[in-house]
Amino acid sequence: MEDSYAFVPIRQAIVSEDVQNLKTFFINEFNQDPEFYVRVPGRVNIIGEHIDYCGYPVLPMAIQKNILLAVASTENGILQLKNTQNNYKPFKCSIDSFKIERPEGKGPEWHNYFLCGVRGALEEIQRNGGCKLKGLMVAISGNIPPASGLSSSSALVSAACLATMHANGQPLQKQLLATISATSERHIGTQGGGMDQAIAFLARQGCAQYIEWDPLRATSVSLPPQTLFLIANSLTEANKAAKSDFNQRVVECRLGCRLLAKMVGREDWKDIQQFSHLQNILGYSLSEMETLTEEYLSQEIYMRSELLSVFQVDSQEFEECLLTPNTRLSESFRLRQRTLHVLQEAGRVTKFRQAAQVGDIEKMGELMKASHESLCHQYECSHQNLNDLVAAVGRAGASGRLTGAGWGGCIVALCDSIDQCDNAMRELKKYFAQRPEAEDRNFDDLVFITNSQRGAEVYLNDCN
């Protein structure tokens, strides 16, 4: 366990082109200098998809692309947001009185993600006795592609939380900030597990992070030095808050876990929502949990009526206690497939970490390929464009898998050398040359090599 109680570093601003451009924008919009900057990186999950909300460890790393804020506090109690990208409209509200919109059938407006982070910070401030809240003037820029599976929304939530806490003189403890940000993002409606926010704050340059839960902790995992990670955008956007697909998987995992708990005689089955919790209670290994699943979750599909009977609950209790607002109309559930993916993926994370420690790149690649196959067929969250990208890099010998929630977004590919990476890039260029929607896009924006970066930081404006 590393950096368990370290504070987010407060340091002088790096004089970079991005900072200078954002500073100029801030001055033009607000007619004064910013007081500080916040940088929060995007992330790529190398392996361990859809298991954080089931309580199992994951293995992400922070990437170069980030969200950047320029901030000044005020005494007027007003939050003002201005985005450098014209397609994101300015927003203004009271700092302590606002509503987070969750529209049906489409993604929330961008500012609602920022409001989630502010709400989380304000709730934490209130728990600590409260204080007179500062208003905030905020200019925002970023180069994380939206809805790409690289955590643009979570980075914005985390940046908002960090900025609000810092402006109001609150302690900046990494684990606490990650927990606040993860919890507050649920105001937007998605039931994520906390991986995105954890890596945003706990990332360290030069290594991936093995992130565990309850308590939250991160252990650095050094990757073989010759490995390169390639990210390719499918050009298919996937917004977790816009549809019910993501929450449907969360619900299916919770139902699968509770059904297993009930079948083995646990009277407290309603309180057991995570497979890791049930595994710890039973004292089982992952393989024993798989055997339990094969025995008790034998059906391909479970209908709502069957689950009402098994759980001995009525429709109202089922919807209110076991589902989420955007899954209440669901009639069928694939519990067996989701459960098997989670348990097997948890095993792949452990094996990948072990393989990385001994430099077994071939094994790492095999595990990434197996992860993608499971996400395609057992979790059913891939997309044909993602599968095509995985096939393209595979023709160069690289090992690819979808990263993030799925249904679009990006893939991450493991390359064992610069030559293999170059070959994968050539295959991807051929692929995108056949995609009409990529015709006017810069290839370097669609495909890029990444290495692990440090986590979120606050930069003071002293050197500007």
XYZ file of C-alpha atoms in Angstrom:
464
model
C 0.000 0.000 0.000
C 1.440 3.351 -1.025
C 0.561 6.992 -0.421
C -2.114 5.862 2.038
C -2.536 9.197 3.778
C -0.625 11.563 1.532
C -2.158 14.877 0.583
C -2.659 15.932 -2.998
C 0.444 18.068 -3.675
C 0.061 21.825 -3.908
C 2.766 23.190 -6.160
C 3.569 26.044 -8.467
C 1.873 25.959 -11.814
C 3.814 24.433 -14.671
C 4.215 26.996 -17.418
C 2.767 24.946 -20.246
C 0.908 25.909 -23.378
C -2.313 24.417 -21.998
C -2.042 26.413 -18.764
C -1.195 29.633 -20.577
C -4.066 29.222 -23.022
C -6.505 28.534 -20.196
C -5.170 31.488 -18.215
C -5.741 33.790 -21.198
C -9.272 32.443 -21.627
C -9.973 32.923 -17.908
C -8.775 36.548 -17.948
C -10.861 37.310 -21.035
C -13.969 35.799 -19.471
C -13.631 36.977 -15.862
C -11.361 40.043 -16.169
C -8.909 38.829 -13.499
C -6.210 36.223 -12.959
C -7.066 32.741 -11.674
C -5.891 31.872 -8.169
C -5.059 28.240 -8.887
C -5.313 25.443 -11.425
C -6.568 21.875 -11.056
C -5.421 19.055 -13.303
C -7.131 15.656 -13.246
C -6.029 12.916 -15.662
C -8.164 10.545 -17.661
C -7.497 6.872 -17.190
C -7.287 3.644 -19.104
C -8.202 0.426 -17.370
C -5.669 -2.172 -18.468
C -7.711 -5.084 -17.107
C -10.544 -5.611 -14.622
C -13.706 -4.395 -16.340
C -17.057 -4.130 -14.557
C -15.765 -5.633 -11.332
C -15.032 -2.585 -9.184
C -18.700 -2.239 -8.248
C -18.619 -5.934 -7.315
C -15.834 -5.259 -4.805
C -12.894 -6.752 -6.724
C -9.520 -5.085 -7.450
C -8.797 -3.437 -10.802
C -5.634 -2.406 -12.643
C -5.877 1.039 -14.312
C -3.356 3.773 -14.994
C -3.674 7.527 -15.529
C -3.001 8.839 -19.045
C -1.611 12.080 -20.478
C -5.007 13.446 -21.497
C -6.694 15.444 -18.754
C -9.239 17.955 -17.517
C -7.752 21.328 -16.571
C -9.465 24.024 -14.488
C -8.499 27.627 -13.802
C -10.239 28.844 -10.658
C -10.750 31.966 -8.578
C -12.908 32.190 -5.463
C -15.405 34.935 -4.712
C -17.471 36.104 -1.775
C -20.748 36.297 -3.728
C -21.738 32.635 -3.358
C -22.104 32.159 -7.113
C -20.701 29.333 -9.221
C -19.797 30.395 -12.769
C -18.579 27.880 -15.341
C -17.060 28.752 -18.717
C -15.763 26.100 -21.129
C -13.118 26.764 -23.753
C -15.077 24.594 -26.188
C -17.951 26.529 -27.715
C -20.302 23.548 -27.851
C -20.434 23.525 -24.039
C -22.656 26.379 -22.909
C -21.723 28.605 -19.926
C -23.507 27.886 -16.664
C -24.242 29.904 -13.527
C -25.990 29.083 -10.239
C -25.819 29.553 -6.482
C -22.927 27.552 -5.020
C -25.113 25.921 -2.363
C -28.511 25.753 -4.065
C -28.759 23.903 -7.359
C -30.394 20.872 -8.940
C -28.522 18.129 -10.779
C -30.595 17.298 -13.848
C -30.997 13.662 -14.903
C -32.933 13.792 -18.194
C -34.518 10.595 -19.494
C -33.156 9.089 -22.684
C -30.189 11.385 -23.230
C -26.943 12.334 -21.556
C -26.917 15.071 -18.909
C -25.644 18.537 -19.838
C -21.904 18.813 -19.183
C -22.241 21.165 -16.214
C -24.211 18.543 -14.244
C -21.057 16.459 -13.885
C -19.294 19.485 -12.423
C -22.233 20.013 -10.050
C -21.872 16.413 -8.839
C -18.334 17.150 -7.674
C -19.392 20.404 -6.029
C -22.275 18.623 -4.275
C -19.941 15.962 -2.912
C -17.498 18.569 -1.595
C -20.278 20.598 0.005
C -21.694 17.517 1.735
C -18.244 16.732 3.130
C -17.805 20.328 4.296
C -21.151 20.140 6.079
C -20.112 16.902 7.799
C -17.063 18.743 9.082
C -19.128 21.500 10.662
C -19.642 23.718 7.636
C -18.198 27.087 6.743
C -19.114 30.165 4.731
C -18.893 28.819 1.216
C -16.841 30.546 -1.438
C -18.271 31.287 -4.817
C -16.216 30.025 -7.739
C -15.303 31.361 -11.157
C -14.094 28.407 -13.214
C -12.691 28.093 -16.725
C -12.505 24.541 -18.047
C -10.534 22.875 -20.812
C -9.750 19.260 -21.540
C -8.515 16.859 -24.173
C -10.100 13.593 -22.977
C -12.490 12.537 -25.759
C -16.039 12.554 -24.339
C -17.926 9.252 -24.008
C -14.768 7.377 -25.025
C -14.297 5.118 -22.004
C -11.319 7.170 -20.812
C -13.155 8.698 -17.850
C -13.790 12.254 -19.071
C -16.933 12.633 -16.953
C -15.358 11.223 -13.791
C -12.302 13.432 -14.292
C -14.590 16.471 -14.439
C -16.461 15.368 -11.304
C -13.169 14.801 -9.482
C -11.751 18.153 -10.641
C -14.855 19.962 -9.403
C -14.652 18.244 -6.022
C -10.942 19.037 -5.645
C -11.391 22.678 -6.692
C -14.287 23.230 -4.272
C -12.459 21.620 -1.364
C -9.270 23.601 -2.009
C -11.067 26.936 -2.475
C -12.791 26.435 0.875
C -9.607 25.534 2.741
C -10.488 21.877 3.294
C -7.968 19.029 3.801
C -6.927 17.407 0.535
C -6.512 13.741 1.418
C -6.366 11.495 -1.632
C -8.473 8.558 -0.505
C -11.134 10.859 0.901
C -11.320 12.901 -2.301
C -11.606 9.721 -4.379
C -14.394 8.396 -2.177
C -16.295 11.695 -2.197
C -16.011 11.967 -5.976
C -17.159 8.382 -6.563
C -20.157 8.773 -4.278
C -21.152 12.166 -5.655
C -21.067 11.021 -9.296
C -24.013 8.766 -8.470
C -26.127 11.931 -8.323
C -26.057 11.751 -12.124
C -27.639 8.285 -11.991
C -24.798 5.853 -12.760
C -23.939 3.233 -10.147
C -20.182 3.022 -10.700
C -17.759 1.377 -8.340
C -15.109 4.055 -7.834
C -12.244 2.958 -10.085
C -12.204 6.126 -12.189
C -12.015 8.455 -9.211
C -9.520 6.266 -7.354
C -6.989 6.267 -10.166
C -7.569 9.999 -10.731
C -6.216 10.728 -7.256
C -3.971 7.739 -6.488
C -2.097 7.372 -9.800
C 1.691 7.447 -9.801
C 3.878 8.145 -12.787
C 5.624 5.158 -14.318
C 3.329 2.385 -13.127
C -0.203 1.067 -13.098
C -2.146 0.837 -9.856
C -3.660 -2.278 -8.321
C -6.668 -0.728 -6.606
C -8.500 -2.492 -3.793
C -11.630 -1.492 -1.917
C -12.935 -1.310 1.653
C -10.588 0.247 2.576
C -9.532 2.002 -0.607
C -5.847 1.458 -1.285
C -3.536 1.462 -4.279
C -0.364 -0.551 -4.828
C 1.972 0.326 -7.685
C 2.503 -2.338 -10.339
C 5.576 -1.915 -12.514
C 5.015 -2.970 -16.109
C 7.718 -4.573 -18.277
C 9.772 -1.639 -19.613
C 9.459 -2.639 -23.277
C 5.650 -2.699 -23.201
C 3.633 0.048 -24.860
C -0.086 0.721 -24.571
C -2.002 1.930 -27.581
C -5.450 3.517 -27.298
C -7.816 3.648 -30.271
C -11.188 5.398 -30.378
C -14.061 3.447 -31.926
C -15.831 6.720 -32.850
C -18.902 5.279 -31.146
C -19.840 7.349 -28.139
C -21.054 5.579 -25.016
C -22.581 7.749 -22.295
C -23.256 5.707 -19.144
C -25.836 8.173 -17.846
C -27.799 8.369 -21.110
C -28.999 4.754 -21.219
C -29.828 1.983 -18.782
C -27.279 -0.561 -20.132
C -24.619 0.160 -17.504
C -27.016 0.155 -14.561
C -28.687 -2.985 -15.948
C -25.357 -4.802 -15.556
C -24.910 -3.436 -12.038
C -28.408 -4.635 -11.134
C -27.814 -8.067 -12.665
C -24.663 -8.451 -10.579
C -26.462 -7.424 -7.406
C -29.337 -9.788 -8.136
C -26.933 -12.623 -8.953
C -25.061 -12.042 -5.722
C -28.224 -11.913 -3.632
C -29.643 -15.001 -5.295
C -26.468 -16.948 -4.520
C -26.570 -15.682 -0.943
C -30.188 -16.773 -0.570
C -29.560 -20.176 -2.141
C -26.772 -20.948 0.328
C -29.076 -20.063 3.203
C -28.009 -16.547 4.140
C -30.894 -14.862 5.943
C -29.180 -11.508 5.405
C -29.174 -11.949 1.595
C -30.763 -8.518 1.041
C -27.718 -6.859 2.615
C -25.168 -8.673 0.420
C -24.751 -6.718 -2.810
C -21.172 -7.514 -3.836
C -19.695 -10.845 -4.870
C -16.506 -10.055 -2.957
C -18.545 -9.604 0.231
C -20.298 -12.927 -0.272
C -16.999 -14.626 -1.086
C -15.448 -13.315 2.144
C -18.451 -14.444 4.194
C -18.293 -17.950 2.730
C -14.497 -18.150 2.821
C -14.460 -19.395 -0.758
C -11.865 -19.065 -3.489
C -12.833 -17.559 -6.855
C -12.961 -21.046 -8.385
C -15.279 -22.210 -5.612
C -17.491 -19.192 -6.276
C -17.602 -20.229 -9.942
C -18.678 -23.745 -8.935
C -21.408 -22.220 -6.765
C -22.575 -20.156 -9.733
C -22.678 -23.181 -12.037
C -24.787 -25.030 -9.468
C -27.281 -22.340 -8.461
C -27.467 -19.926 -11.390
C -28.283 -22.529 -14.010
C -30.663 -20.545 -16.208
C -29.658 -18.443 -19.200
C -32.348 -15.872 -18.440
C -34.296 -15.115 -15.261
C -37.640 -13.371 -15.642
C -38.914 -10.775 -13.187
C -41.805 -13.051 -12.146
C -39.375 -15.855 -11.257
C -37.204 -13.549 -9.145
C -40.241 -12.169 -7.309
C -41.093 -15.731 -6.346
C -37.556 -16.730 -5.370
C -36.916 -13.590 -3.329
C -40.462 -13.623 -1.914
C -40.962 -9.911 -2.518
C -43.701 -8.006 -4.298
C -43.151 -5.928 -7.434
C -42.915 -2.649 -5.509
C -40.208 -3.889 -3.142
C -38.361 -5.479 -6.049
C -38.266 -2.181 -7.940
C -37.498 0.067 -4.993
C -34.958 -2.111 -3.178
C -33.348 -4.268 -5.849
C -33.416 -2.154 -9.024
C -32.429 1.402 -9.977
C -34.720 4.162 -11.295
C -33.719 3.565 -14.918
C -33.988 -0.251 -14.727
C -37.403 -0.528 -13.049
C -39.073 -1.628 -16.284
C -36.629 -4.491 -16.857
C -38.319 -7.875 -17.227
C -35.399 -10.223 -17.922
C -32.002 -10.628 -16.289
C -28.882 -12.598 -17.286
C -27.488 -13.417 -13.867
C -25.369 -16.454 -14.716
C -23.388 -14.794 -17.519
C -22.716 -11.583 -15.594
C -21.642 -13.483 -12.483
C -19.230 -15.731 -14.381
C -17.649 -12.733 -16.106
C -17.090 -10.927 -12.808
C -15.529 -13.914 -11.050
C -13.325 -14.859 -14.003
C -12.291 -11.258 -14.646
C -11.295 -10.894 -10.997
C -9.055 -13.915 -11.492
C -7.570 -12.399 -14.646
C -6.590 -9.245 -12.750
C -4.657 -11.283 -10.197
C -2.944 -13.319 -12.931
C -2.120 -10.191 -14.945
C -0.496 -8.569 -11.933
C 1.591 -11.685 -11.341
C 2.575 -11.871 -15.014
C 3.588 -8.200 -15.046
C 5.789 -8.685 -12.001
C 7.802 -11.411 -13.746
C 7.755 -9.730 -17.168
C 5.598 -12.376 -18.879
C 4.195 -10.170 -21.669
C 2.761 -13.139 -23.581
C 0.625 -14.095 -20.584
C -0.462 -10.481 -20.070
C -1.642 -10.385 -23.682
C -3.540 -13.670 -23.374
C -5.384 -12.357 -20.334
C -6.349 -9.129 -22.109
C -7.725 -11.104 -25.066
C -9.693 -13.372 -22.725
C -11.083 -10.305 -20.978
C -12.382 -8.901 -24.254
C -13.985 -12.213 -25.224
C -15.790 -12.346 -21.889
C -16.957 -8.750 -22.218
C -18.309 -9.581 -25.687
C -20.089 -12.824 -24.898
C -20.785 -12.998 -21.148
C -21.176 -9.323 -20.248
C -22.471 -8.305 -23.696
C -21.118 -4.764 -23.484
C -18.912 -4.583 -26.541
C -19.715 -3.078 -29.951
C -18.817 -4.184 -33.467
C -16.530 -1.170 -33.905
C -14.649 -2.158 -30.752
C -14.365 -5.742 -31.988
C -13.032 -4.491 -35.331
C -10.362 -2.426 -33.585
C -9.300 -5.420 -31.491
C -9.067 -7.493 -34.676
C -7.016 -4.759 -36.397
C -4.350 -4.606 -33.685
C -4.452 -8.397 -33.461
C -3.298 -8.626 -37.064
C -0.106 -6.901 -35.897
C 0.298 -9.330 -33.004
C -0.881 -6.864 -30.348
C -3.418 -7.817 -27.663
C -6.452 -5.548 -27.450
C -9.570 -5.269 -25.336
C -12.306 -2.731 -24.797
C -11.637 -0.384 -21.918
C -14.221 1.451 -19.850
C -17.888 0.588 -19.687
C -18.155 -0.541 -23.303
C -20.953 -0.125 -25.871
C -18.493 2.161 -27.667
C -15.558 4.238 -26.511
C -11.986 2.960 -26.845
C -9.841 -0.132 -26.853
C -6.470 -0.495 -25.168
C -3.833 -2.658 -26.837
C -0.683 -4.115 -25.303
C 2.340 -4.033 -27.616
C 5.540 -5.866 -26.732
C 7.878 -3.587 -28.704
C 8.087 -0.390 -30.742
C 8.014 -2.467 -33.938
C 4.798 -4.195 -32.939
C 3.296 -0.849 -31.966
C 4.239 0.620 -35.363
C 2.662 -2.353 -37.109
C -0.513 -1.951 -35.051
C -0.634 1.737 -35.992
C -0.410 0.806 -39.672
C -3.282 -1.654 -39.315
C -5.358 0.984 -37.560
C -4.656 3.510 -40.315
C -5.978 0.992 -42.845
C -9.050 0.448 -40.674
C -9.874 4.128 -40.231
C -9.308 4.781 -43.948
C -12.410 2.647 -44.506
C -14.505 4.561 -41.940
C -16.251 7.558 -43.590
C -16.763 9.264 -40.219
C -12.983 9.274 -39.697
C -12.282 11.074 -42.965
C -12.015 14.552 -41.430
C -10.469 13.406 -38.170
C -6.804 13.676 -37.260
C -5.407 10.166 -36.857
C -3.361 11.300 -33.853
C -6.620 12.204 -32.102
C -8.076 8.759 -32.755
C -5.030 6.651 -31.899
C -2.286 7.438 -29.425
C 0.392 5.751 -27.370
C 0.149 6.314 -23.647
C 2.206 5.694 -20.563
C 1.275 6.013 -16.908
C 0.976 9.509 -15.447
C 0.671 10.979 -11.964
C -2.692 11.708 -10.353
C -4.647 14.903 -9.728
C -2.840 18.051 -8.623
C -3.506 21.649 -7.624
C -1.125 24.246 -9.048
C -0.831 27.641 -7.416
C -0.628 30.686 -9.705
C 2.610 32.006 -8.195
C 4.794 31.569 -11.261
C 2.400 33.080 -13.770
